[in-house]
Short mmCIF file of C-alpha atoms (C1' of nucleotides) in Angstrom, two decimals:
data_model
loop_
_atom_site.label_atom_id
_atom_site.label_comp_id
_atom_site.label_asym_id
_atom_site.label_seq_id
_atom_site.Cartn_x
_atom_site.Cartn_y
_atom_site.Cartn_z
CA UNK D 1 -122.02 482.28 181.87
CA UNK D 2 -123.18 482.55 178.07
CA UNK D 3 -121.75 479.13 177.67
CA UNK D 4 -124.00 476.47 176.56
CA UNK D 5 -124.44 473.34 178.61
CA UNK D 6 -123.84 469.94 177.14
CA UNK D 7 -126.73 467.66 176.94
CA UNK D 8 -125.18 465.44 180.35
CA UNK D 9 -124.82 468.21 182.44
CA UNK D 10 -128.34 469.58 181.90
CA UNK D 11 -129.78 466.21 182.41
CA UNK D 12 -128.01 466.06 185.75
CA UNK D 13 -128.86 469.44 186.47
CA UNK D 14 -132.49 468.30 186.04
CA UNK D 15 -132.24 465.09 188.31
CA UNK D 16 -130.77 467.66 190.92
CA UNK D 17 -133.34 469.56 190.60
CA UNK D 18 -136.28 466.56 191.11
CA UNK D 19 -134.15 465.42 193.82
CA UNK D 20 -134.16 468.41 195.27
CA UNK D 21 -137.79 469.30 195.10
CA UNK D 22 -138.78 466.18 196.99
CA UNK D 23 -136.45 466.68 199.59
CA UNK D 24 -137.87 469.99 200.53
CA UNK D 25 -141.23 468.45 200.18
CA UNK D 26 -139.86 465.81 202.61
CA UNK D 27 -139.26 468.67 205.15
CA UNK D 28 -135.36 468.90 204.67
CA UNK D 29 -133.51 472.44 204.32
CA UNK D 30 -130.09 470.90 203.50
CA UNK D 31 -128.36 468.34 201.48
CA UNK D 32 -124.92 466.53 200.70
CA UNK D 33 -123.82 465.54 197.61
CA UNK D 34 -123.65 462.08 198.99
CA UNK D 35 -127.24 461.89 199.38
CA UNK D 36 -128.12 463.48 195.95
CA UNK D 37 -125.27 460.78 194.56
CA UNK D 38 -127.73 458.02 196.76
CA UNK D 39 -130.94 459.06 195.24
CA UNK D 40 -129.91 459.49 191.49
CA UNK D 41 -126.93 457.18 191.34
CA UNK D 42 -124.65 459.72 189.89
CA UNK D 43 -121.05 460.57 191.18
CA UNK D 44 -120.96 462.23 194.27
CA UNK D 45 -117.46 463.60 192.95
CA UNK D 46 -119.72 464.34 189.76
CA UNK D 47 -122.27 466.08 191.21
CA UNK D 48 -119.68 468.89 192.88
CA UNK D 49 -118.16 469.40 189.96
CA UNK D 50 -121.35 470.24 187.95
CA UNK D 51 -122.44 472.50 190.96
CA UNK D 52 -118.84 474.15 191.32
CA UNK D 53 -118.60 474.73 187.95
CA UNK D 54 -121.00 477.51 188.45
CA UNK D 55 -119.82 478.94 191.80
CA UNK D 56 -119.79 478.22 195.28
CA UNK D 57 -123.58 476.93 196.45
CA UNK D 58 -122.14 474.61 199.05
CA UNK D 59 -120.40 475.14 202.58
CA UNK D 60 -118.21 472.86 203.26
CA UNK D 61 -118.85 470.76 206.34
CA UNK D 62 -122.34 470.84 205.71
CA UNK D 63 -123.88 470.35 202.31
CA UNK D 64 -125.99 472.40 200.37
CA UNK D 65 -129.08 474.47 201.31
CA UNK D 66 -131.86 473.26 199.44
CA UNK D 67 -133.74 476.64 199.45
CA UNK D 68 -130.44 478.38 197.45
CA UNK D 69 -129.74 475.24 195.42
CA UNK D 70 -132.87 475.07 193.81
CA UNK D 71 -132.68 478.68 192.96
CA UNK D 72 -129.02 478.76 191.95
CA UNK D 73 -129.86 475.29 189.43
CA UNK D 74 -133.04 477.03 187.70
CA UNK D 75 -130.97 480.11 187.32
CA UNK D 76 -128.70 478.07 185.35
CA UNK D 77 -131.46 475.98 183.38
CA UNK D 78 -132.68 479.74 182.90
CA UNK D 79 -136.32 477.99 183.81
CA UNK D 80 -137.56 480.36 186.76
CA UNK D 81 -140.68 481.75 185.70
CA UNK D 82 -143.72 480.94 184.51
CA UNK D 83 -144.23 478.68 180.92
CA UNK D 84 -147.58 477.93 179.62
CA UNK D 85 -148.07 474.32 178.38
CA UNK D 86 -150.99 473.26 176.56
CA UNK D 87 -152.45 469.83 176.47
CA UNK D 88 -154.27 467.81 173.93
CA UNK D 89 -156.52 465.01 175.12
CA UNK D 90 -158.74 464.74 177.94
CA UNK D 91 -158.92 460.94 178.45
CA UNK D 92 -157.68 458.92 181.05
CA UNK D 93 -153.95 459.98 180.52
CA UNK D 94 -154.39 464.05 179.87
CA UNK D 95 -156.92 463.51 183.38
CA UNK D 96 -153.81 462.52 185.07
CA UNK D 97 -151.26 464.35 183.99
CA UNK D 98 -153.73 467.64 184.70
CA UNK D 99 -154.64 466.48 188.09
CA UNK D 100 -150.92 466.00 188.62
CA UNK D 101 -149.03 468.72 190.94
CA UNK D 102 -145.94 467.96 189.39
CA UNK D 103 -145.88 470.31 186.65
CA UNK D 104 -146.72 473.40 189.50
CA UNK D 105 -143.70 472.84 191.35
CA UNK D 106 -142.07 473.17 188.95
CA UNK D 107 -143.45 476.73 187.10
CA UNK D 108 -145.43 475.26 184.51
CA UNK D 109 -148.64 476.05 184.02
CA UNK D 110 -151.07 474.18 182.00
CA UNK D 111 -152.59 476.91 180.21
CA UNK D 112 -155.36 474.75 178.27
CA UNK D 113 -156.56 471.49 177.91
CA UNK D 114 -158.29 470.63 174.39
CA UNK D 115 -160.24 468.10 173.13
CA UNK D 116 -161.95 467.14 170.13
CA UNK D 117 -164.74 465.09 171.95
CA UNK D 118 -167.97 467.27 172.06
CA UNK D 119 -168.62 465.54 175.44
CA UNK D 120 -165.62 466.40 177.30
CA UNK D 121 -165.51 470.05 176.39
CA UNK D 122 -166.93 471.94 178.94
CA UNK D 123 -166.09 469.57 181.62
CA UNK D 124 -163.20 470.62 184.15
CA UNK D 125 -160.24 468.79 184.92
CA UNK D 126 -158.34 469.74 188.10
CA UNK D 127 -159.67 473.39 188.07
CA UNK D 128 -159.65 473.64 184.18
CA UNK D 129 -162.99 473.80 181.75
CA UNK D 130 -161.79 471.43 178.43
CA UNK D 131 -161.72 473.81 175.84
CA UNK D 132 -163.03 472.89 171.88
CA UNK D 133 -160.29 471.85 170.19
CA UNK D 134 -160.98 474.28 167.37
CA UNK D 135 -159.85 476.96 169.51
CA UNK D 136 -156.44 475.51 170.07
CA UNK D 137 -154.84 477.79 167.30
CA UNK D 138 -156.03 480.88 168.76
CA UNK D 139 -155.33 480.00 172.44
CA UNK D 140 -151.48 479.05 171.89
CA UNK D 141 -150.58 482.39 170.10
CA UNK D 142 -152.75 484.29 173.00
CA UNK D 143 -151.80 482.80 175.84
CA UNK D 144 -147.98 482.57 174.77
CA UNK D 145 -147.76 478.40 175.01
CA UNK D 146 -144.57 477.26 174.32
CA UNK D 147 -144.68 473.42 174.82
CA UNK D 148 -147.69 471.23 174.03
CA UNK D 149 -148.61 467.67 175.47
CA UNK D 150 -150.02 465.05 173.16
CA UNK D 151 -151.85 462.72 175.40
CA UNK D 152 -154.25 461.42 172.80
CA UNK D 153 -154.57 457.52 171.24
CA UNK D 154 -151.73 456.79 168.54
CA UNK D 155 -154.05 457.40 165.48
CA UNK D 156 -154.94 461.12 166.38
CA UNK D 157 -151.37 462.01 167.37
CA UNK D 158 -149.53 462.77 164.18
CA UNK D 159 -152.44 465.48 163.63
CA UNK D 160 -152.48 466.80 167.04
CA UNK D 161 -148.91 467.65 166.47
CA UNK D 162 -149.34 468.34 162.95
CA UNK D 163 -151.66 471.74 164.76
CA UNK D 164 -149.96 472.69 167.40
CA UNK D 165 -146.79 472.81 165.28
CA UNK D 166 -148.83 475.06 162.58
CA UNK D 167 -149.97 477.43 165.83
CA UNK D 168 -146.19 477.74 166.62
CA UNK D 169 -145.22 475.11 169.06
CA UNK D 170 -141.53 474.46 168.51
CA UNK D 171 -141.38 471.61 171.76
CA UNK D 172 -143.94 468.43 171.53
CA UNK D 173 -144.01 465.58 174.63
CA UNK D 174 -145.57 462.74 172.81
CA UNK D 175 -147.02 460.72 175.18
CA UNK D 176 -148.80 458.14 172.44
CA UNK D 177 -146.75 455.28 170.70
CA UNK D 178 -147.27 456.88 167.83
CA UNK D 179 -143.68 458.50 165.85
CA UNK D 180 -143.89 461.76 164.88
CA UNK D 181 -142.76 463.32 161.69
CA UNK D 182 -142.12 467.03 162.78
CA UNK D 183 -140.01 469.67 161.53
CA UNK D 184 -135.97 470.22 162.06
CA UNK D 185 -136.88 473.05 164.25
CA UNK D 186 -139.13 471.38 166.57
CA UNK D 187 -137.99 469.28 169.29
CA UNK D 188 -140.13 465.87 169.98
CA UNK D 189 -139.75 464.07 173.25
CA UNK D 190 -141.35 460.86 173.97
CA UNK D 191 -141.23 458.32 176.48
CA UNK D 192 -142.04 454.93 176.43
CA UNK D 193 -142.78 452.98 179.67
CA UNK D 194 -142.74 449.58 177.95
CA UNK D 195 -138.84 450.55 175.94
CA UNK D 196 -137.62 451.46 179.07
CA UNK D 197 -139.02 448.64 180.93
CA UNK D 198 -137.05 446.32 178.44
CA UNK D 199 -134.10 448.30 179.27
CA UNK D 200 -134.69 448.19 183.01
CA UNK D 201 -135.32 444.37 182.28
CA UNK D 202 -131.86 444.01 180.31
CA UNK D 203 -129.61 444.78 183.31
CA UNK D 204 -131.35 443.14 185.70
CA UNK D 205 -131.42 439.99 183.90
CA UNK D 206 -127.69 439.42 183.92
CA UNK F 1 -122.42 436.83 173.39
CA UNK F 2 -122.02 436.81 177.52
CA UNK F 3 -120.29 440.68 177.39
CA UNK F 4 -122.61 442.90 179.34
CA UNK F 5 -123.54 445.64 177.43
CA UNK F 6 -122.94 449.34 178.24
CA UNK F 7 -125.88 451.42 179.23
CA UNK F 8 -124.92 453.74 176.21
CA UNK F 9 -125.73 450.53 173.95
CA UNK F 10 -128.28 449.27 175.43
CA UNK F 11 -130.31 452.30 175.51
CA UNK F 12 -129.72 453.00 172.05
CA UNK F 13 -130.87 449.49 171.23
CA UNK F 14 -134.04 449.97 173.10
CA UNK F 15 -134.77 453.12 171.47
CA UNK F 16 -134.79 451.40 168.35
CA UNK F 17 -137.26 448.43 169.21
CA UNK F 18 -139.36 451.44 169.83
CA UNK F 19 -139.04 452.42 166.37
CA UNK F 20 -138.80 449.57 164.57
CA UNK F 21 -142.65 448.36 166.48
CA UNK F 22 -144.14 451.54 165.46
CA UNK F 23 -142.53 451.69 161.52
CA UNK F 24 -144.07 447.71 161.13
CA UNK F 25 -146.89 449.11 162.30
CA UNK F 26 -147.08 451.67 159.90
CA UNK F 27 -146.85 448.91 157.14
CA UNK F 28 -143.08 449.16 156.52
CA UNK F 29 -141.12 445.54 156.08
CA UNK F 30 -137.79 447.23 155.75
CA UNK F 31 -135.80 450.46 157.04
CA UNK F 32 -132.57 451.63 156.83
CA UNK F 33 -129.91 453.50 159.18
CA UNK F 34 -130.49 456.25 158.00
CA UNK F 35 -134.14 456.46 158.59
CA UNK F 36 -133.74 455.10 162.24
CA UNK F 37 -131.83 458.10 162.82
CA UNK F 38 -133.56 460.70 161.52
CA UNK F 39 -136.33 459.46 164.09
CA UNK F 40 -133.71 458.89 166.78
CA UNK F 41 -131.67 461.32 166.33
CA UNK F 42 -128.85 458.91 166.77
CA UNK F 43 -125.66 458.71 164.09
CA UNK F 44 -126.23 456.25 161.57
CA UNK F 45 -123.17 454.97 161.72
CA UNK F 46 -123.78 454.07 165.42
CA UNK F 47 -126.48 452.99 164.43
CA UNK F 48 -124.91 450.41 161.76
CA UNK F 49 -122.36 449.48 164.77
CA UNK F 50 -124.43 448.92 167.32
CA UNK F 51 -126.09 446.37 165.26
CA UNK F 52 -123.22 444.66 163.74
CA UNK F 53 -121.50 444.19 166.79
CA UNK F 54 -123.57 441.53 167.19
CA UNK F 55 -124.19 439.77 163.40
CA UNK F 56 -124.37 441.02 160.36
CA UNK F 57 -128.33 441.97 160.25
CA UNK F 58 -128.58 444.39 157.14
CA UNK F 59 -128.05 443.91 153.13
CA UNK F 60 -126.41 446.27 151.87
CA UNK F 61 -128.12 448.91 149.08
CA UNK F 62 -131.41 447.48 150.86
CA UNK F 63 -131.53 447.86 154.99
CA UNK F 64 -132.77 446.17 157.57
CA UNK F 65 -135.68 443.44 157.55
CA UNK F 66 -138.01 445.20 160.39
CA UNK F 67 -139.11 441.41 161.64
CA UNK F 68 -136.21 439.93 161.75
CA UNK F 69 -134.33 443.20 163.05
CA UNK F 70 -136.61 443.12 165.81
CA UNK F 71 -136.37 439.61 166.70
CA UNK F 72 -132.64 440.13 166.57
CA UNK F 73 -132.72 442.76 168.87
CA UNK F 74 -134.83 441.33 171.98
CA UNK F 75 -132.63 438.12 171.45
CA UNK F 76 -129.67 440.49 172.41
CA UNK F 77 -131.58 442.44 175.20
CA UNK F 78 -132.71 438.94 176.22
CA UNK F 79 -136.28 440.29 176.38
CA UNK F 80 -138.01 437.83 174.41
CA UNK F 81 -140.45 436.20 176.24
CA UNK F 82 -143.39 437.28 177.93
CA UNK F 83 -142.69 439.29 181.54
CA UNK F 84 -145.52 439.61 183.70
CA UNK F 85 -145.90 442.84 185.97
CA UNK F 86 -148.27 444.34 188.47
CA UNK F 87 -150.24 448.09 188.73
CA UNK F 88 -150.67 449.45 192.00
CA UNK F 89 -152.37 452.11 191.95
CA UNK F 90 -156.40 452.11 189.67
CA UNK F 91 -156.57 455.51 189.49
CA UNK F 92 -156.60 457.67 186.65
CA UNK F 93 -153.47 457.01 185.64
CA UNK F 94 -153.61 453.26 186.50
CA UNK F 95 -156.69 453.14 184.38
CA UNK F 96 -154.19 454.92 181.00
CA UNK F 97 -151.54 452.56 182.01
CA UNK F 98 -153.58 449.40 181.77
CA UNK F 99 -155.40 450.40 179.12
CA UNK F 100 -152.70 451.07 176.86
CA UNK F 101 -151.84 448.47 174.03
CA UNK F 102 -147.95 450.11 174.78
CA UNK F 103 -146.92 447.38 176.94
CA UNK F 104 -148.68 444.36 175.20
CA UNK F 105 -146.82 444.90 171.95
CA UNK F 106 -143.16 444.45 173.92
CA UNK F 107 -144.35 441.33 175.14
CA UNK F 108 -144.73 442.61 178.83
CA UNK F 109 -148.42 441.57 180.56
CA UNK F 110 -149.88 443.24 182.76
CA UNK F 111 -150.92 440.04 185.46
CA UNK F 112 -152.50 442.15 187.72
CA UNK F 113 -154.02 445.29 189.48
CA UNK F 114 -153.95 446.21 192.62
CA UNK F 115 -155.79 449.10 194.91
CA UNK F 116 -156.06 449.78 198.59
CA UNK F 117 -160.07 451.45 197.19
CA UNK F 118 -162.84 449.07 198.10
CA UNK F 119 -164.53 450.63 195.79
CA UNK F 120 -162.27 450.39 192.81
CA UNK F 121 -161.49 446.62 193.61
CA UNK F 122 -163.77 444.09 191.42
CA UNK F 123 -164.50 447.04 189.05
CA UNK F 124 -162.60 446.10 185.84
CA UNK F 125 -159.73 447.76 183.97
CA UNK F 126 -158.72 447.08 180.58
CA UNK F 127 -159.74 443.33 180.87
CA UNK F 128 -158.43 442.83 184.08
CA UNK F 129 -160.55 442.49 187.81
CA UNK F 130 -158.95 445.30 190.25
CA UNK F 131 -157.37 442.97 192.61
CA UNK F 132 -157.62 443.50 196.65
CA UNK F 133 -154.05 445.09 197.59
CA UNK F 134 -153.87 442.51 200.63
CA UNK F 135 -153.63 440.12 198.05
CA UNK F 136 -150.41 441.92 196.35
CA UNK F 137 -147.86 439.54 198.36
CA UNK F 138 -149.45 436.29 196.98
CA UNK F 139 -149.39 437.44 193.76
CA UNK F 140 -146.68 438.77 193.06
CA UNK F 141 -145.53 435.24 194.50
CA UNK F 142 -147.48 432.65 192.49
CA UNK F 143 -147.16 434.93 188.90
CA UNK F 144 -144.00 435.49 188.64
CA UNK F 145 -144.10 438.49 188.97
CA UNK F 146 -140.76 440.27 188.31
CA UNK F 147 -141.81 444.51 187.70
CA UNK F 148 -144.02 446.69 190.10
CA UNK F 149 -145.44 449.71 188.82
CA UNK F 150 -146.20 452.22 191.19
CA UNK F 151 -149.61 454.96 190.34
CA UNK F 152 -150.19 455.77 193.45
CA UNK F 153 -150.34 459.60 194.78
CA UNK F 154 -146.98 460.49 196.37
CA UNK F 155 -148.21 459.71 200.10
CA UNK F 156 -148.69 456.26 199.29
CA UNK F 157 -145.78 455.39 196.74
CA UNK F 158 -143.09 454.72 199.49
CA UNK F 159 -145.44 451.89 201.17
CA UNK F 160 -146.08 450.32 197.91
CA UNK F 161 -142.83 450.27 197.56
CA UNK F 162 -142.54 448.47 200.37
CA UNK F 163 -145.11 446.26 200.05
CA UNK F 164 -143.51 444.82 196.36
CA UNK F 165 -140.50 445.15 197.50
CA UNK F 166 -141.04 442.68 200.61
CA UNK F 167 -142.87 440.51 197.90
CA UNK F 168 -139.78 439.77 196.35
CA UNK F 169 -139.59 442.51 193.54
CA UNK F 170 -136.89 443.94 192.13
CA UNK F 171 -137.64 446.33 189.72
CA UNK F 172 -139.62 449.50 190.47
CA UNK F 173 -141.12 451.50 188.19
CA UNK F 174 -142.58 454.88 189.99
CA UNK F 175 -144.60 457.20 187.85
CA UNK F 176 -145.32 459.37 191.15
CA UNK F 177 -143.58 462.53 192.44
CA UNK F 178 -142.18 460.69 195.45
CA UNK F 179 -138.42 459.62 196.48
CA UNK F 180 -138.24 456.06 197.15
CA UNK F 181 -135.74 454.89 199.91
CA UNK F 182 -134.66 451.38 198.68
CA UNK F 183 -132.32 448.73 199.10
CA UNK F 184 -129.51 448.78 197.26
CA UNK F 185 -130.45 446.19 195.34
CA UNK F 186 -134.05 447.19 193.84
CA UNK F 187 -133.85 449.47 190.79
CA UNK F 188 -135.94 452.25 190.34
CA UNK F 189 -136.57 453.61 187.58
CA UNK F 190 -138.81 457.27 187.90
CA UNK F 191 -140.11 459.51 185.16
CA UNK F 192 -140.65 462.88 185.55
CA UNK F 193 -142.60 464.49 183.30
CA UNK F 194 -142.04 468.62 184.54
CA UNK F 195 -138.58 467.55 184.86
CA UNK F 196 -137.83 466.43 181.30
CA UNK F 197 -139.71 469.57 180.04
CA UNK F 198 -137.67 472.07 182.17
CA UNK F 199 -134.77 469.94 180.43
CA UNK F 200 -136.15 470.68 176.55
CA UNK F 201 -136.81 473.63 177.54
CA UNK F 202 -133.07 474.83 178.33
CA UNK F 203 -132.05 473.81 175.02
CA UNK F 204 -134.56 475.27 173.28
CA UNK F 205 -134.85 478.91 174.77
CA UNK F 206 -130.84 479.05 173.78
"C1'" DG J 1 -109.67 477.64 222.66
"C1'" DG J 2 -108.04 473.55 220.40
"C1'" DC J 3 -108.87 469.67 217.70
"C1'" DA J 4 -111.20 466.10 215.30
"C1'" DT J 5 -114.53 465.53 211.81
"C1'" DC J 6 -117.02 466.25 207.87
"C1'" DA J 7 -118.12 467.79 203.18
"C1'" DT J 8 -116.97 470.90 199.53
"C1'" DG J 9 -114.03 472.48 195.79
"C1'" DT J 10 -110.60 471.18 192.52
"C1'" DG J 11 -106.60 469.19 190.09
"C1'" DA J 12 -104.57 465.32 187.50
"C1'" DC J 13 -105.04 461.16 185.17
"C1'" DT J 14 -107.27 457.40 182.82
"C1'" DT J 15 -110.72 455.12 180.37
"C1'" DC J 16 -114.24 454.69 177.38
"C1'" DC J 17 -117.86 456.42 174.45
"C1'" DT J 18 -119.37 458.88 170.51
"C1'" DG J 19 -118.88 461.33 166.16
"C1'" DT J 20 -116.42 461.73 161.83
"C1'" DT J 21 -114.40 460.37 157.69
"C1'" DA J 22 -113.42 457.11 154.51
"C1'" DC J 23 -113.98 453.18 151.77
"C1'" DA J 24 -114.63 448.40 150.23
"C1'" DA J 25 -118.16 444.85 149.64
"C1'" DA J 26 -122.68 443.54 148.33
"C1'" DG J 27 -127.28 443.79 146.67
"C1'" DC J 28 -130.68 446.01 143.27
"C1'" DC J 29 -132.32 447.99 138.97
"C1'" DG J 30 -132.54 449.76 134.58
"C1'" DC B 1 -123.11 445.48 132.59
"C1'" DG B 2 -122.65 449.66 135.27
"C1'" DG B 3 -124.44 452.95 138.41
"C1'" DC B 4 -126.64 453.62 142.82
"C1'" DT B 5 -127.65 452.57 147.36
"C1'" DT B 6 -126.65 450.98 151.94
"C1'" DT B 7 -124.21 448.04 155.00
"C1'" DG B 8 -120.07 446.74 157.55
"C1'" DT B 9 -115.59 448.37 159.39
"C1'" DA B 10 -111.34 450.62 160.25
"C1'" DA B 11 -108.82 454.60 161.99
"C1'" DC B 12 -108.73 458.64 164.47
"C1'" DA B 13 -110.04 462.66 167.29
"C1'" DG B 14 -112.48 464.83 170.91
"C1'" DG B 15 -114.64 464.90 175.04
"C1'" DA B 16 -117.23 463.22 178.96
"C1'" DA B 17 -117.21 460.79 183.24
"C1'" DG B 18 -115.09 457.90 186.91
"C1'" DT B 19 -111.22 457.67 190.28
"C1'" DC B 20 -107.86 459.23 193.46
"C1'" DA B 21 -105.98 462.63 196.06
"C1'" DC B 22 -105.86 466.61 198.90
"C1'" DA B 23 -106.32 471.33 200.57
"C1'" DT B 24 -109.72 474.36 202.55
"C1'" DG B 25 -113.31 475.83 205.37
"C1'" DA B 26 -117.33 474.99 208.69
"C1'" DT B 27 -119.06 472.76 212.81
"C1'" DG B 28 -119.18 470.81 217.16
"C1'" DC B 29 -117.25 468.34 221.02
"C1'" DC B 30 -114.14 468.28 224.91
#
DNA sequence: GGCATCATGTGACTTCCTGTTACAAAGCCG
DNA sequence: CGGCTTTGTAACAGGAAGTCACATGATGCC
């Protein structure tokens, strides 16, 4: 059980676990790995033998229950609790990502929303006040924030991550176009509608 | 020149168009291997193959020319032209989309924006009019219009859908929590933002 | 109760991708 | 000219993922 995944099966494991989420949301208290294989385009055979790898979720004849799935997967991506996320940047994008549900379903809690824009402080966001982002420091040590969202315009993003690295933060989502020139020890993901457009683009194309 | 590509390739490739826009940006004409991967995080000798599978790009003891680099690389992902697309959805995170220079610099355009919100239609994004969503079928027709992009809470995202998918469209891009049933021969292409995180986060907390 | 049906769990095999190591060729600079 | 850098490639090893096949167990119909 100590084992450590390999990058593909935790990316599965997470597609499982969207798929999964929606299907409960969709009224559904049981799946096949058929369907999951529909939805995410990944090996029906595939998808058992990630599950089974870790014991015996399914019943055979029927499919998995999506209640005991959903457990058994974030018991394996040892994500069950609670983790406090802050975000930077209270624009247009940090507005929607706050107002989003999607992080709740999933246990994450956005612990703080900061911004360096006198005007926006104060103001709430889905049921959050903006906080000053002077405070930023103080508030990811305190409140135990582990992953921080950079959802500010290119130029401010290398400094945005430039703090939240110095208050701790070892995982950045970069949601600007900007690159980031971080650490070894912290992790940067970004995503890029417009690269993966292209990509989406390539294959169609042919 | 007519192989298909592998996903594995072609994402790599895209990945670095992504870095190769943002390091011209940053003033750089040339860059080698090594410094795409330490963005990347991708092998530099993949790197070097990737690219020479298709022409010999680099000089050697210099690097890569980022202009021509990046010319060279749409020409293989046959991405070079302009692609027109359409936002449904003028929300808040309709409103970051369009207003984001992210998709302008790959060449894609934005043609048009569409919401079922009286009130939001006429009222202008970016510098485009918020188009009627009636009008989404004529549109999609007469522009060429070849990517739909789906902001629309999850209640409504399976109608859009739909709706682009009856206008002819093939390629859907859905940035909401839904599941979209579609034929088998639309792509979709979702991004989950909680998801990804609970992903970093596994590898991290190990 | 018996039987057909369905979906999981799992083994064996193959194919292909990726990382690694190594090194020659080519451009640049003092 | 000679040292340094970086590309372009070959050879090889390891491992991940798709495919096929099949036994096992659950369910439901007759």
């Amino acid at each position: 059980m100590a084992e450590r995944l390999t990058v593909g099966v935790a990316a599965r494991l997470s597609r499982y676990l969207q798929v999964l989420t929606q299907a409960k949301k969709m009224g559904k208290d049981r799946i096949s790995s058929q369907e999951i294989s529909d939805y995410t385009n990944i090996n029906a055979t595939q998808i058992r033998r990630d599950l089974s790898g870790f014991g015996k979720f399914g019943k055979r004849g029927v499919g998995y229950n999506i209640d005991s799935l959903l457990g058994e997967i974030r018991k394996i991506l040892r994500t069950q609790g609670q983790h406090n996320i802050a975000l930077i940047g209270a624009g247009r994008l940090g507005q929607a990502i706050a107002s989003s549900p999607i992080f709740a379903e999933h246990g994450i809690n956005i612990a703080a929303v900061f911004d360096t824009d006198p005007d926006k402080v104060g103001r709430s966001i889905g049921n959050l006040a903006v906080t000053p982002y002077a405070e930023l420091s103080d508030t990811v040590r305190d409140r135990n924030i582990i992953v921080g969202v950079i959802a500010v315009p290119a130029e401010g993003a290398q400094a945005a991550a430039d703090d939240l690295i110095s208050a701790g933060i070892k995982i950045v989502f970069n949601y600007s176009e900007a690159l980031l020139d971080v650490p070894a020890d912290v992790a940067v993901h970004a995503s890029n509608p417009a690269v993966e457009l292209l990509y989406a683009l390539y294959f169609h194309l042919t």
